[in-house]
mmCIF file of C-alpha atoms and ligand atoms in Angstrom:
data_model
loop_
_atom_site.group_PDB
_atom_site.id
_atom_site.type_symbol
_atom_site.label_atom_id
_atom_site.label_comp_id
_atom_site.label_asym_id
_atom_site.label_seq_id
_atom_site.Cartn_x
_atom_site.Cartn_y
_atom_site.Cartn_z
ATOM 1 C CA MET A 1 -8.757 18.269 -34.594
ATOM 2 C CA SER A 2 -10.529 16.546 -31.707
ATOM 3 C CA GLU A 3 -10.621 17.961 -28.218
ATOM 4 C CA VAL A 4 -8.638 14.999 -26.894
ATOM 5 C CA THR A 5 -5.908 15.561 -29.478
ATOM 6 C CA GLU A 6 -5.745 19.236 -28.561
ATOM 7 C CA THR A 7 -5.477 18.432 -24.860
ATOM 8 C CA ILE A 8 -2.656 15.939 -25.469
ATOM 9 C CA GLU A 9 -0.762 18.280 -27.758
ATOM 10 C CA ALA A 10 -1.090 21.182 -25.322
ATOM 11 C CA ALA A 11 0.187 18.989 -22.484
ATOM 12 C CA GLY A 12 3.092 17.861 -24.679
ATOM 13 C CA ARG A 13 4.045 21.476 -25.397
ATOM 14 C CA ARG A 14 3.808 22.425 -21.720
ATOM 15 C CA ILE A 15 5.961 19.483 -20.588
ATOM 16 C CA ALA A 16 8.529 20.034 -23.352
ATOM 17 C CA GLU A 17 8.782 23.725 -22.444
ATOM 18 C CA ALA A 18 9.457 22.813 -18.808
ATOM 19 C CA GLY A 19 12.748 21.409 -20.131
ATOM 20 C CA LEU A 20 15.146 19.229 -18.201
ATOM 21 C CA SER A 21 13.843 17.670 -15.002
ATOM 22 C CA ALA A 22 15.731 17.951 -11.736
ATOM 23 C CA ALA A 23 18.354 15.244 -11.197
ATOM 24 C CA ARG A 24 16.726 12.171 -9.661
ATOM 25 C CA PRO A 25 19.252 9.965 -7.858
ATOM 26 C CA ALA A 26 19.293 6.173 -8.080
ATOM 27 C CA ARG A 27 17.922 4.289 -5.078
ATOM 28 C CA ASP A 28 21.212 2.481 -4.530
ATOM 29 C CA PRO A 29 24.803 3.091 -5.549
ATOM 30 C CA VAL A 30 26.184 0.922 -8.367
ATOM 31 C CA ASN A 31 26.660 -2.378 -6.571
ATOM 32 C CA ARG A 32 27.925 -5.882 -7.162
ATOM 33 C CA PRO A 33 24.806 -7.848 -6.115
ATOM 34 C CA ALA A 34 22.664 -6.005 -8.681
ATOM 35 C CA ILE A 35 25.368 -6.460 -11.327
ATOM 36 C CA ARG A 36 25.601 -10.183 -10.592
ATOM 37 C CA ASP A 37 21.822 -10.621 -10.838
ATOM 38 C CA TRP A 38 21.832 -8.802 -14.155
ATOM 39 C CA LEU A 39 24.767 -10.816 -15.549
ATOM 40 C CA ALA A 40 23.084 -14.060 -14.481
ATOM 41 C CA ALA A 41 19.739 -13.122 -16.032
ATOM 42 C CA ILE A 42 21.352 -12.030 -19.305
ATOM 43 C CA GLY A 43 23.755 -14.996 -19.182
ATOM 44 C CA ASP A 44 26.712 -12.670 -19.688
ATOM 45 C CA ASP A 45 29.926 -14.237 -18.328
ATOM 46 C CA ASN A 46 32.281 -11.450 -19.380
ATOM 47 C CA PRO A 47 34.779 -11.494 -16.457
ATOM 48 C CA ARG A 48 35.721 -7.855 -16.884
ATOM 49 C CA TYR A 49 32.947 -6.342 -14.783
ATOM 50 C CA GLU A 50 33.712 -8.222 -11.618
ATOM 51 C CA ARG A 51 37.481 -8.072 -12.089
ATOM 52 C CA GLU A 52 37.512 -4.299 -12.569
ATOM 53 C CA GLY A 53 34.514 -3.378 -10.416
ATOM 54 C CA LEU A 54 32.586 -2.011 -13.401
ATOM 55 C CA ALA A 55 28.912 -2.133 -14.327
ATOM 56 C CA PRO A 56 27.822 -3.438 -17.744
ATOM 57 C CA PRO A 57 27.074 -0.302 -19.796
ATOM 58 C CA ALA A 58 23.679 -1.614 -20.949
ATOM 59 C CA MET A 59 22.662 -1.562 -17.260
ATOM 60 C CA VAL A 60 22.746 2.226 -17.063
ATOM 61 C CA GLN A 61 18.972 2.667 -17.071
ATOM 62 C CA VAL A 62 18.556 -0.071 -14.446
ATOM 63 C CA TRP A 63 20.104 2.045 -11.693
ATOM 64 C CA THR A 64 17.386 4.700 -11.878
ATOM 65 C CA MET A 65 14.382 2.426 -12.461
ATOM 66 C CA ARG A 66 11.744 3.164 -9.837
ATOM 67 C CA GLY A 67 11.201 -0.377 -8.607
ATOM 68 C CA LEU A 68 8.085 -2.275 -7.602
ATOM 69 C CA ARG A 69 6.710 0.237 -5.100
ATOM 70 C CA PRO A 70 7.955 3.725 -5.880
ATOM 71 C CA SER A 71 7.964 5.437 -2.494
ATOM 72 C CA ALA A 72 7.808 9.018 -3.749
ATOM 73 C CA PRO A 73 6.273 9.451 -7.186
ATOM 74 C CA ASP A 74 8.362 11.991 -9.033
ATOM 75 C CA ASP A 75 5.765 14.167 -10.670
ATOM 76 C CA ALA A 76 8.391 16.132 -12.561
ATOM 77 C CA ASP A 77 9.573 13.183 -14.675
ATOM 78 C CA PRO A 78 8.458 14.166 -18.198
ATOM 79 C CA LEU A 79 7.700 10.621 -19.379
ATOM 80 C CA ARG A 80 5.608 9.941 -16.310
ATOM 81 C CA VAL A 81 3.695 13.229 -16.577
ATOM 82 C CA MET A 82 3.031 12.707 -20.285
ATOM 83 C CA SER A 83 2.013 9.085 -19.630
ATOM 84 C CA ASP A 84 -0.511 10.277 -17.043
ATOM 85 C CA VAL A 85 -2.047 12.621 -19.611
ATOM 86 C CA LEU A 86 -2.301 9.795 -22.149
ATOM 87 C CA ASP A 87 -3.687 7.360 -19.536
ATOM 88 C CA GLU A 88 -6.394 9.894 -18.825
ATOM 89 C CA ALA A 89 -7.224 10.056 -22.540
ATOM 90 C CA GLY A 90 -7.567 6.259 -22.701
ATOM 91 C CA PHE A 91 -4.152 5.408 -24.155
ATOM 92 C CA THR A 92 -3.319 3.211 -21.180
ATOM 93 C CA SER A 93 -1.059 0.523 -22.674
ATOM 94 C CA VAL A 94 2.607 1.097 -23.254
ATOM 95 C CA VAL A 95 5.306 -0.522 -25.323
ATOM 96 C CA ALA A 96 8.859 0.688 -25.847
ATOM 97 C CA THR A 97 9.707 1.052 -29.523
ATOM 98 C CA ASP A 98 13.278 2.274 -29.680
ATOM 99 C CA CYS A 99 16.208 3.306 -27.603
ATOM 100 C CA ALA A 100 19.600 4.826 -28.354
ATOM 101 C CA GLN A 101 22.160 4.797 -25.564
ATOM 102 C CA THR A 102 25.571 6.463 -25.654
ATOM 103 C CA TYR A 103 28.145 5.568 -23.008
ATOM 104 C CA HIS A 104 30.802 8.166 -22.169
ATOM 105 C CA ARG A 105 32.386 5.774 -19.685
ATOM 106 C CA TYR A 106 31.531 2.683 -17.645
ATOM 107 C CA LEU A 107 30.076 3.148 -14.175
ATOM 108 C CA ARG A 108 32.103 1.894 -11.203
ATOM 109 C CA GLU A 109 30.892 0.107 -8.109
ATOM 110 C CA GLY A 110 30.067 2.570 -5.347
ATOM 111 C CA GLU A 111 29.139 5.469 -7.622
ATOM 112 C CA THR A 112 25.726 7.058 -7.235
ATOM 113 C CA VAL A 113 24.162 8.004 -10.500
ATOM 114 C CA ALA A 114 21.319 10.465 -11.076
ATOM 115 C CA VAL A 115 19.143 10.966 -14.132
ATOM 116 C CA ARG A 116 17.662 14.052 -15.783
ATOM 117 C CA SER A 117 15.123 13.842 -18.592
ATOM 118 C CA ARG A 118 13.229 16.071 -20.944
ATOM 119 C CA LEU A 119 10.371 15.484 -23.323
ATOM 120 C CA THR A 120 11.495 15.865 -26.938
ATOM 121 C CA GLY A 121 8.485 14.712 -28.895
ATOM 122 C CA VAL A 122 4.827 13.684 -28.773
ATOM 123 C CA ALA A 123 3.420 12.436 -32.086
ATOM 124 C CA GLY A 124 -0.048 11.158 -32.768
ATOM 125 C CA PRO A 125 -2.657 9.940 -32.912
ATOM 126 C CA LYS A 126 -1.190 7.230 -35.160
ATOM 127 C CA ARG A 127 -2.672 3.969 -36.285
ATOM 128 C CA THR A 128 -0.290 1.148 -35.479
ATOM 129 C CA ALA A 129 -0.458 -2.641 -35.530
ATOM 130 C CA LEU A 130 -1.269 -2.493 -31.786
ATOM 131 C CA GLY A 131 -4.020 0.071 -32.163
ATOM 132 C CA GLU A 132 -4.283 3.849 -32.093
ATOM 133 C CA GLY A 133 -1.616 5.557 -30.056
ATOM 134 C CA TRP A 134 0.924 8.286 -29.419
ATOM 135 C CA PHE A 135 4.699 8.085 -29.655
ATOM 136 C CA VAL A 136 6.434 9.806 -26.750
ATOM 137 C CA THR A 137 10.156 10.531 -27.001
ATOM 138 C CA THR A 138 12.391 11.588 -24.142
ATOM 139 C CA ALA A 139 16.090 12.372 -23.837
ATOM 140 C CA SER A 140 17.863 11.420 -20.616
ATOM 141 C CA THR A 141 21.317 12.017 -19.210
ATOM 142 C CA TRP A 142 22.888 10.062 -16.371
ATOM 143 C CA GLU A 143 25.366 11.917 -14.196
ATOM 144 C CA VAL A 144 27.786 11.156 -11.404
ATOM 145 C CA ASP A 145 28.442 14.295 -9.343
ATOM 146 C CA GLY A 146 27.385 16.396 -12.310
ATOM 147 C CA GLU A 147 29.599 14.519 -14.801
ATOM 148 C CA PRO A 148 27.551 13.087 -17.685
ATOM 149 C CA VAL A 149 28.319 9.368 -18.012
ATOM 150 C CA ALA A 150 25.606 8.194 -20.418
ATOM 151 C CA GLU A 151 22.786 9.507 -22.562
ATOM 152 C CA MET A 152 19.662 7.977 -23.998
ATOM 153 C CA ARG A 153 16.910 8.747 -26.458
ATOM 154 C CA PHE A 154 13.897 6.616 -25.555
ATOM 155 C CA ARG A 155 10.594 6.262 -27.388
ATOM 156 C CA VAL A 156 7.441 4.530 -26.243
ATOM 157 C CA LEU A 157 4.082 3.990 -27.861
ATOM 158 C CA LYS A 158 1.156 4.710 -25.555
ATOM 159 C CA TYR A 159 -1.868 3.045 -27.152
ATOM 160 C CA ARG A 160 -5.504 2.280 -26.572
ATOM 161 C CA PRO A 161 -5.916 -1.383 -25.609
ATOM 162 C CA GLY A 162 -8.581 -3.443 -27.311
ATOM 163 C CA ALA A 163 -8.543 -1.304 -30.463
ATOM 164 C CA THR A 164 -9.050 -3.411 -33.548
ATOM 165 C CA ALA A 165 -5.573 -4.148 -34.775
ATOM 166 C CA PRO A 166 -5.257 -4.459 -38.520
ATOM 167 C CA ALA A 167 -4.307 -7.987 -39.555
ATOM 168 C CA ARG A 168 -0.572 -8.313 -39.939
ATOM 169 C CA ALA A 169 0.080 -7.910 -43.641
ATOM 170 C CA ASP A 170 2.253 -10.422 -45.394
ATOM 171 C CA PRO A 171 5.462 -9.048 -46.827
ATOM 172 C CA ILE A 172 5.494 -8.454 -50.559
ATOM 173 C CA ARG A 173 6.666 -11.632 -52.278
ATOM 174 C CA PRO A 174 8.659 -11.694 -55.488
ATOM 175 C CA VAL A 175 6.772 -12.553 -58.653
ATOM 176 C CA THR A 176 8.469 -15.524 -60.240
ATOM 177 C CA GLY A 177 8.148 -16.678 -63.834
ATOM 178 C CA PRO A 178 9.982 -19.013 -66.154
ATOM 179 C CA ASP A 179 12.725 -16.433 -66.750
ATOM 180 C CA SER A 180 13.416 -15.693 -63.084
ATOM 181 C CA ALA A 181 12.725 -19.093 -61.442
ATOM 182 C CA PHE A 182 16.468 -19.910 -61.412
ATOM 183 C CA PHE A 183 17.157 -16.648 -59.529
ATOM 184 C CA TRP A 184 14.661 -17.370 -56.712
ATOM 185 C CA ALA A 185 15.726 -21.021 -56.520
ATOM 186 C CA GLY A 186 19.214 -19.603 -55.980
ATOM 187 C CA VAL A 187 18.006 -17.343 -53.173
ATOM 188 C CA ASP A 188 16.405 -20.367 -51.502
ATOM 189 C CA ALA A 189 19.744 -22.193 -51.851
ATOM 190 C CA GLY A 190 21.698 -19.194 -50.488
ATOM 191 C CA GLU A 191 23.181 -18.311 -53.890
ATOM 192 C CA LEU A 192 23.038 -15.077 -55.851
ATOM 193 C CA ARG A 193 22.673 -16.181 -59.470
ATOM 194 C CA ILE A 194 23.302 -14.077 -62.583
ATOM 195 C CA GLN A 195 21.922 -15.059 -65.954
ATOM 196 C CA ARG A 196 24.557 -15.820 -68.615
ATOM 197 C CA CYS A 197 24.090 -16.285 -72.325
ATOM 198 C CA GLY A 198 24.803 -19.889 -73.296
ATOM 199 C CA LYS A 199 26.115 -18.736 -76.678
ATOM 200 C CA CYS A 200 28.252 -15.620 -76.165
ATOM 201 C CA GLY A 201 28.679 -15.752 -72.388
ATOM 202 C CA ALA A 202 27.398 -12.204 -71.710
ATOM 203 C CA LEU A 203 25.983 -11.686 -68.204
ATOM 204 C CA ARG A 204 22.649 -9.949 -67.791
ATOM 205 C CA HIS A 205 20.260 -8.817 -65.081
ATOM 206 C CA PRO A 206 17.291 -8.653 -64.714
ATOM 207 C CA PRO A 207 16.720 -12.045 -66.286
ATOM 208 C CA GLY A 208 14.994 -12.379 -69.628
ATOM 209 C CA PRO A 209 14.565 -14.959 -72.352
ATOM 210 C CA GLY A 210 16.918 -13.474 -74.949
ATOM 211 C CA CYS A 211 20.496 -12.200 -74.926
ATOM 212 C CA PRO A 212 20.638 -8.463 -75.644
ATOM 213 C CA ALA A 213 24.206 -8.919 -76.948
ATOM 214 C CA CYS A 214 23.764 -11.706 -79.510
ATOM 215 C CA GLY A 215 20.046 -12.510 -79.509
ATOM 216 C CA ALA A 216 20.442 -16.163 -78.492
ATOM 217 C CA PHE A 217 17.702 -17.819 -76.390
ATOM 218 C CA THR A 218 19.949 -20.169 -74.422
ATOM 219 C CA PRO A 219 20.079 -18.777 -70.874
ATOM 220 C CA GLU A 220 22.369 -20.291 -68.265
ATOM 221 C CA TYR A 221 23.511 -18.820 -64.994
ATOM 222 C CA VAL A 222 26.600 -18.301 -62.862
ATOM 223 C CA VAL A 223 26.774 -17.888 -59.089
ATOM 224 C CA ALA A 224 27.934 -14.389 -58.168
ATOM 225 C CA ALA A 225 30.574 -13.765 -55.510
ATOM 226 C CA GLY A 226 27.916 -11.719 -53.697
ATOM 227 C CA THR A 227 30.022 -8.587 -53.415
ATOM 228 C CA GLY A 228 29.484 -5.190 -54.973
ATOM 229 C CA THR A 229 29.415 -1.430 -54.641
ATOM 230 C CA VAL A 230 26.492 0.890 -53.923
ATOM 231 C CA HIS A 231 25.730 2.757 -57.155
ATOM 232 C CA SER A 232 22.792 4.737 -55.738
ATOM 233 C CA TYR A 233 19.992 4.325 -53.242
ATOM 234 C CA VAL A 234 16.670 5.634 -51.986
ATOM 235 C CA VAL A 235 15.382 5.606 -48.420
ATOM 236 C CA HIS A 236 11.701 4.726 -48.445
ATOM 237 C CA HIS A 237 9.668 6.265 -45.593
ATOM 238 C CA HIS A 238 6.109 6.378 -46.897
ATOM 239 C CA PRO A 239 3.684 4.821 -47.758
ATOM 240 C CA PRO A 240 4.077 1.830 -45.419
ATOM 241 C CA LEU A 241 5.100 -1.432 -47.081
ATOM 242 C CA PRO A 242 3.064 -4.526 -46.148
ATOM 243 C CA GLY A 243 4.822 -6.574 -43.486
ATOM 244 C CA ARG A 244 7.771 -4.156 -43.297
ATOM 245 C CA ARG A 245 8.876 -1.382 -40.993
ATOM 246 C CA SER A 246 9.896 1.945 -42.474
ATOM 247 C CA PRO A 247 12.350 3.293 -43.343
ATOM 248 C CA VAL A 248 13.630 0.778 -45.873
ATOM 249 C CA THR A 249 16.778 1.495 -47.875
ATOM 250 C CA VAL A 250 16.705 0.213 -51.446
ATOM 251 C CA ALA A 251 20.025 0.280 -53.275
ATOM 252 C CA LEU A 252 21.245 -0.182 -56.812
ATOM 253 C CA VAL A 253 24.306 -2.386 -56.415
ATOM 254 C CA ASP A 254 27.026 -2.778 -59.045
ATOM 255 C CA LEU A 255 28.062 -6.399 -58.704
ATOM 256 C CA ASP A 256 31.735 -7.172 -59.130
ATOM 257 C CA GLU A 257 30.736 -9.390 -62.088
ATOM 258 C CA GLY A 258 29.543 -6.256 -63.921
ATOM 259 C CA VAL A 259 25.747 -6.335 -63.683
ATOM 260 C CA ARG A 260 23.560 -4.026 -61.627
ATOM 261 C CA MET A 261 20.902 -5.254 -59.193
ATOM 262 C CA VAL A 262 18.192 -3.640 -57.039
ATOM 263 C CA GLY A 263 17.980 -4.820 -53.460
ATOM 264 C CA GLU A 264 17.326 -3.842 -49.879
ATOM 265 C CA LEU A 265 20.310 -2.533 -47.948
ATOM 266 C CA ARG A 266 20.345 -3.111 -44.192
ATOM 267 C CA GLY A 267 22.582 -2.355 -41.292
ATOM 268 C CA THR A 268 24.277 0.807 -42.421
ATOM 269 C CA ARG A 269 23.743 4.443 -43.228
ATOM 270 C CA PRO A 270 24.195 4.169 -46.966
ATOM 271 C CA ALA A 271 26.736 6.056 -49.020
ATOM 272 C CA ILE A 272 27.443 5.821 -52.722
ATOM 273 C CA GLY A 273 30.557 3.722 -53.313
ATOM 274 C CA ASP A 274 30.155 1.622 -50.141
ATOM 275 C CA ARG A 275 31.330 -1.961 -50.469
ATOM 276 C CA VAL A 276 28.500 -4.370 -49.702
ATOM 277 C CA GLN A 277 27.964 -8.098 -49.547
ATOM 278 C CA VAL A 278 24.841 -10.107 -50.045
ATOM 279 C CA THR A 279 23.041 -12.094 -47.373
ATOM 280 C CA PHE A 280 19.666 -13.751 -47.500
ATOM 281 C CA ALA A 281 16.751 -12.901 -45.229
ATOM 282 C CA ASP A 282 12.997 -13.388 -45.480
ATOM 283 C CA GLY A 283 13.451 -15.169 -48.832
ATOM 284 C CA LEU A 284 15.135 -12.163 -50.415
ATOM 285 C CA PRO A 285 18.694 -11.134 -51.152
ATOM 286 C CA VAL A 286 19.608 -8.404 -48.667
ATOM 287 C CA TRP A 287 22.737 -6.280 -48.924
ATOM 288 C CA ARG A 288 24.919 -5.528 -45.917
ATOM 289 C CA PRO A 289 28.053 -3.497 -45.434
ATOM 290 C CA ALA A 290 31.019 -5.679 -46.338
ATOM 291 C CA GLY A 291 32.615 -6.777 -43.128
ATOM 292 C CA ILE A 292 32.817 -9.572 -40.648
ATOM 293 C CA GLU A 293 29.837 -11.800 -40.063
ATOM 294 C CA LEU A 294 29.352 -12.579 -36.364
ATOM 295 C CA PRO A 295 28.510 -16.152 -35.425
ATOM 296 C CA ARG A 296 24.779 -16.621 -35.096
ATOM 297 C CA TRP A 297 23.380 -17.037 -31.588
ATOM 298 C CA ASP A 298 20.140 -18.816 -30.757
ATOM 299 C CA LEU A 299 18.618 -17.789 -27.425
ATOM 300 C CA ALA A 300 15.866 -20.111 -26.194
ATOM 301 C CA VAL A 301 13.417 -17.685 -24.589
ATOM 302 C CA THR A 302 11.721 -19.303 -21.610
ATOM 303 C CA PRO A 303 9.398 -17.689 -19.041
ATOM 304 C CA THR A 304 12.407 -17.717 -16.701
ATOM 305 C CA VAL A 305 14.502 -15.749 -19.188
ATOM 306 C CA ILE A 306 11.778 -13.110 -19.553
ATOM 307 C CA ILE A 307 10.901 -12.820 -15.865
ATOM 308 C CA SER A 308 14.421 -12.990 -14.449
ATOM 309 C CA SER A 309 15.692 -10.402 -16.937
ATOM 310 C CA ALA A 310 12.717 -8.101 -16.246
ATOM 311 C CA LEU A 311 13.374 -8.296 -12.497
ATOM 312 C CA ALA A 312 17.154 -7.947 -12.903
ATOM 313 C CA THR A 313 16.517 -4.775 -14.916
ATOM 314 C CA ARG A 314 14.097 -3.607 -12.191
ATOM 315 C CA ASP A 315 11.206 -3.439 -14.641
ATOM 316 C CA PHE A 316 8.158 -4.572 -12.669
ATOM 317 C CA GLN A 317 5.510 -3.872 -15.333
ATOM 318 C CA ASP A 318 3.068 -6.768 -15.123
ATOM 319 C CA VAL A 319 3.288 -7.643 -18.838
ATOM 320 C CA HIS A 320 6.818 -8.951 -18.231
ATOM 321 C CA HIS A 321 5.982 -11.393 -15.432
ATOM 322 C CA ASP A 322 2.204 -11.921 -15.179
ATOM 323 C CA ARG A 323 0.704 -13.902 -18.042
ATOM 324 C CA ASP A 324 -2.936 -13.105 -17.187
ATOM 325 C CA ALA A 325 -2.174 -9.397 -17.051
ATOM 326 C CA ALA A 326 -0.334 -9.593 -20.386
ATOM 327 C CA VAL A 327 -3.312 -11.347 -21.996
ATOM 328 C CA ARG A 328 -5.723 -8.768 -20.556
ATOM 329 C CA ARG A 329 -3.644 -6.083 -22.210
ATOM 330 C CA GLY A 330 -3.965 -7.757 -25.583
ATOM 331 C CA SER A 331 -0.729 -9.733 -25.679
ATOM 332 C CA ARG A 332 -0.670 -13.504 -26.153
ATOM 333 C CA ASP A 333 1.765 -14.002 -23.273
ATOM 334 C CA ILE A 334 4.407 -12.166 -21.250
ATOM 335 C CA PHE A 335 7.165 -10.625 -23.353
ATOM 336 C CA LEU A 336 10.774 -9.511 -23.093
ATOM 337 C CA ASN A 337 11.314 -5.927 -21.885
ATOM 338 C CA ILE A 338 13.483 -3.441 -23.759
ATOM 339 C CA LEU A 339 16.133 -3.222 -21.050
ATOM 340 C CA ALA A 340 16.657 -6.979 -21.286
ATOM 341 C CA THR A 341 16.752 -6.868 -25.077
ATOM 342 C CA THR A 342 19.416 -4.147 -24.811
ATOM 343 C CA GLY A 343 21.331 -6.453 -22.454
ATOM 344 C CA PHE A 344 21.135 -9.410 -24.827
ATOM 345 C CA VAL A 345 22.349 -7.209 -27.687
ATOM 346 C CA GLN A 346 25.279 -6.096 -25.530
ATOM 347 C CA ARG A 347 26.086 -9.710 -24.604
ATOM 348 C CA TYR A 348 25.932 -10.867 -28.225
ATOM 349 C CA VAL A 349 28.441 -8.236 -29.352
ATOM 350 C CA THR A 350 30.839 -8.480 -26.401
ATOM 351 C CA ASP A 351 30.826 -12.312 -26.515
ATOM 352 C CA TRP A 352 32.189 -11.868 -30.033
ATOM 353 C CA ALA A 353 34.405 -8.790 -29.479
ATOM 354 C CA GLY A 354 36.003 -10.108 -26.280
ATOM 355 C CA PRO A 355 36.192 -8.789 -22.711
ATOM 356 C CA ALA A 356 38.626 -5.988 -23.624
ATOM 357 C CA ALA A 357 36.175 -4.366 -26.032
ATOM 358 C CA VAL A 358 34.682 -1.039 -24.912
ATOM 359 C CA LEU A 359 31.063 -0.315 -25.712
ATOM 360 C CA ARG A 360 30.354 3.236 -26.876
ATOM 361 C CA GLY A 361 26.682 2.933 -27.634
ATOM 362 C CA ILE A 362 23.695 0.747 -28.432
ATOM 363 C CA GLU A 363 20.900 1.937 -30.709
ATOM 364 C CA ILE A 364 17.972 -0.437 -31.190
ATOM 365 C CA ARG A 365 14.474 -0.546 -32.597
ATOM 366 C CA LEU A 366 11.959 -3.092 -31.388
ATOM 367 C CA GLY A 367 9.560 -4.899 -33.699
ATOM 368 C CA ALA A 368 7.774 -8.201 -33.057
ATOM 369 C CA PRO A 369 7.453 -9.006 -29.345
ATOM 370 C CA CYS A 370 9.438 -11.930 -27.969
ATOM 371 C CA HIS A 371 7.369 -14.463 -25.993
ATOM 372 C CA PRO A 372 8.102 -17.663 -24.040
ATOM 373 C CA GLY A 373 8.798 -20.527 -26.426
ATOM 374 C CA ASP A 374 10.382 -18.261 -29.032
ATOM 375 C CA THR A 375 13.897 -18.816 -30.256
ATOM 376 C CA LEU A 376 15.552 -15.431 -30.584
ATOM 377 C CA THR A 377 18.238 -15.705 -33.251
ATOM 378 C CA PHE A 378 20.889 -12.995 -33.290
ATOM 379 C CA THR A 379 22.943 -12.205 -36.379
ATOM 380 C CA GLY A 380 25.489 -9.438 -36.782
ATOM 381 C CA TYR A 381 27.841 -7.765 -39.225
ATOM 382 C CA ALA A 382 30.821 -5.773 -38.091
ATOM 383 C CA HIS A 383 32.276 -3.002 -40.202
ATOM 384 C CA GLY A 384 34.745 -0.634 -38.618
ATOM 385 C CA ASP A 385 33.590 0.294 -35.120
ATOM 386 C CA GLU A 386 29.956 -0.544 -35.819
ATOM 387 C CA VAL A 387 28.174 -3.846 -35.499
ATOM 388 C CA ALA A 388 24.772 -4.129 -37.146
ATOM 389 C CA VAL A 389 22.710 -6.545 -35.052
ATOM 390 C CA ALA A 390 19.354 -8.178 -35.704
ATOM 391 C CA GLY A 391 17.391 -10.568 -33.486
ATOM 392 C CA ARG A 392 14.564 -12.532 -35.090
ATOM 393 C CA THR A 393 11.903 -14.915 -33.914
ATOM 394 C CA ALA A 394 9.629 -17.086 -36.048
ATOM 395 C CA THR A 395 7.082 -14.237 -36.151
ATOM 396 C CA GLY A 396 9.456 -11.513 -37.306
ATOM 397 C CA GLU A 397 12.210 -9.125 -36.385
ATOM 398 C CA HIS A 398 12.222 -8.520 -32.635
ATOM 399 C CA VAL A 399 15.140 -6.115 -32.604
ATOM 400 C CA SER A 400 17.472 -4.416 -35.036
ATOM 401 C CA GLY A 401 20.133 -1.868 -34.412
ATOM 402 C CA THR A 402 23.722 -0.788 -34.232
ATOM 403 C CA VAL A 403 26.324 -1.258 -31.516
ATOM 404 C CA ARG A 404 29.404 0.953 -31.426
ATOM 405 C CA VAL A 405 32.374 -0.830 -29.941
ATOM 406 C CA THR A 406 36.132 -0.220 -29.796
ATOM 407 C CA SER A 407 38.772 -2.696 -28.721
HETATM 408 ZN ZN1 LIG B 501 24.651 -13.856 -76.085
#
């Protein structure tokens, strides 16, 4: 183990052992001007907030952001202390990777919120697409007069800028042959096709030249309803799959037509017997929990969208508003910050669920950065109280996650 690694790990242990930081109050009480700026930047026109004097739940972190010129650096904040250690070791760039927020209730105008945080994990050094770095995880609680109102698990990657990033690997593509060409042509056409014997009518999968029932070589196909039941599954964590983020759930699905098919399962914690329906993504059939498909939403991401949402979330890191600074740090342009992405995810779900819906939590993972000129396309599937949400750009999946909502 290198000396640098030892120093970082020792600092991580020391900071974790220090436990929960003292409550750090927000600069301002929850207030309507800040809420209006946020709603305008996110484009959220849910009338509920103004009518009832409530703050959008996805804003919770905004209230305790430090702002452009922090007047009194809070040395006790575990993320800041750990970041200083990693800066010192040369891991000076930062990107948020995932965030899970739970809302016990909505904040009201006039309330003053305070945050407490503790360090829960430091993992590294890891090789990532951005370079070598360390994942730092913190757990925070927001309180009003000692009452916990929201909680968050937050993870960032602190990485060394300028490290040679491995070329982005292409996702594994299906191997097609004469027997399976009809299947992949179906995927391209948005159809799940099952091979059928032209003589006896037996269905079979995977495709092959001959019928195992009668031996005839006259394959045809039918279009499946696209619904089925999870027969079994595995959750793949390691080794990494080219062009994919782990973990990946691969399920054996019993189709209602009677054949069994292997496929990726997204948007749910799997359980044997779950009802699933097929969708198509990245040129592959992808299974989702059976439920309601939300209307797709295309967000045209302009520099104004990125900068106004960064400022409305009080995130003044230069990579979200200064193109030259973003390029210096190895990015091709400014990019959307995680607080804004959380806001857009909230807007997408509440636009669909209606103003009466109550958000209980948002859990997201970030992937490909979202730059000016991108179209960020949101899709979602609702099952029970959970909505699985994904936001994709032309370069890949920017965000995926789950929103818990009750009406
Ligand atoms: Zn047959």
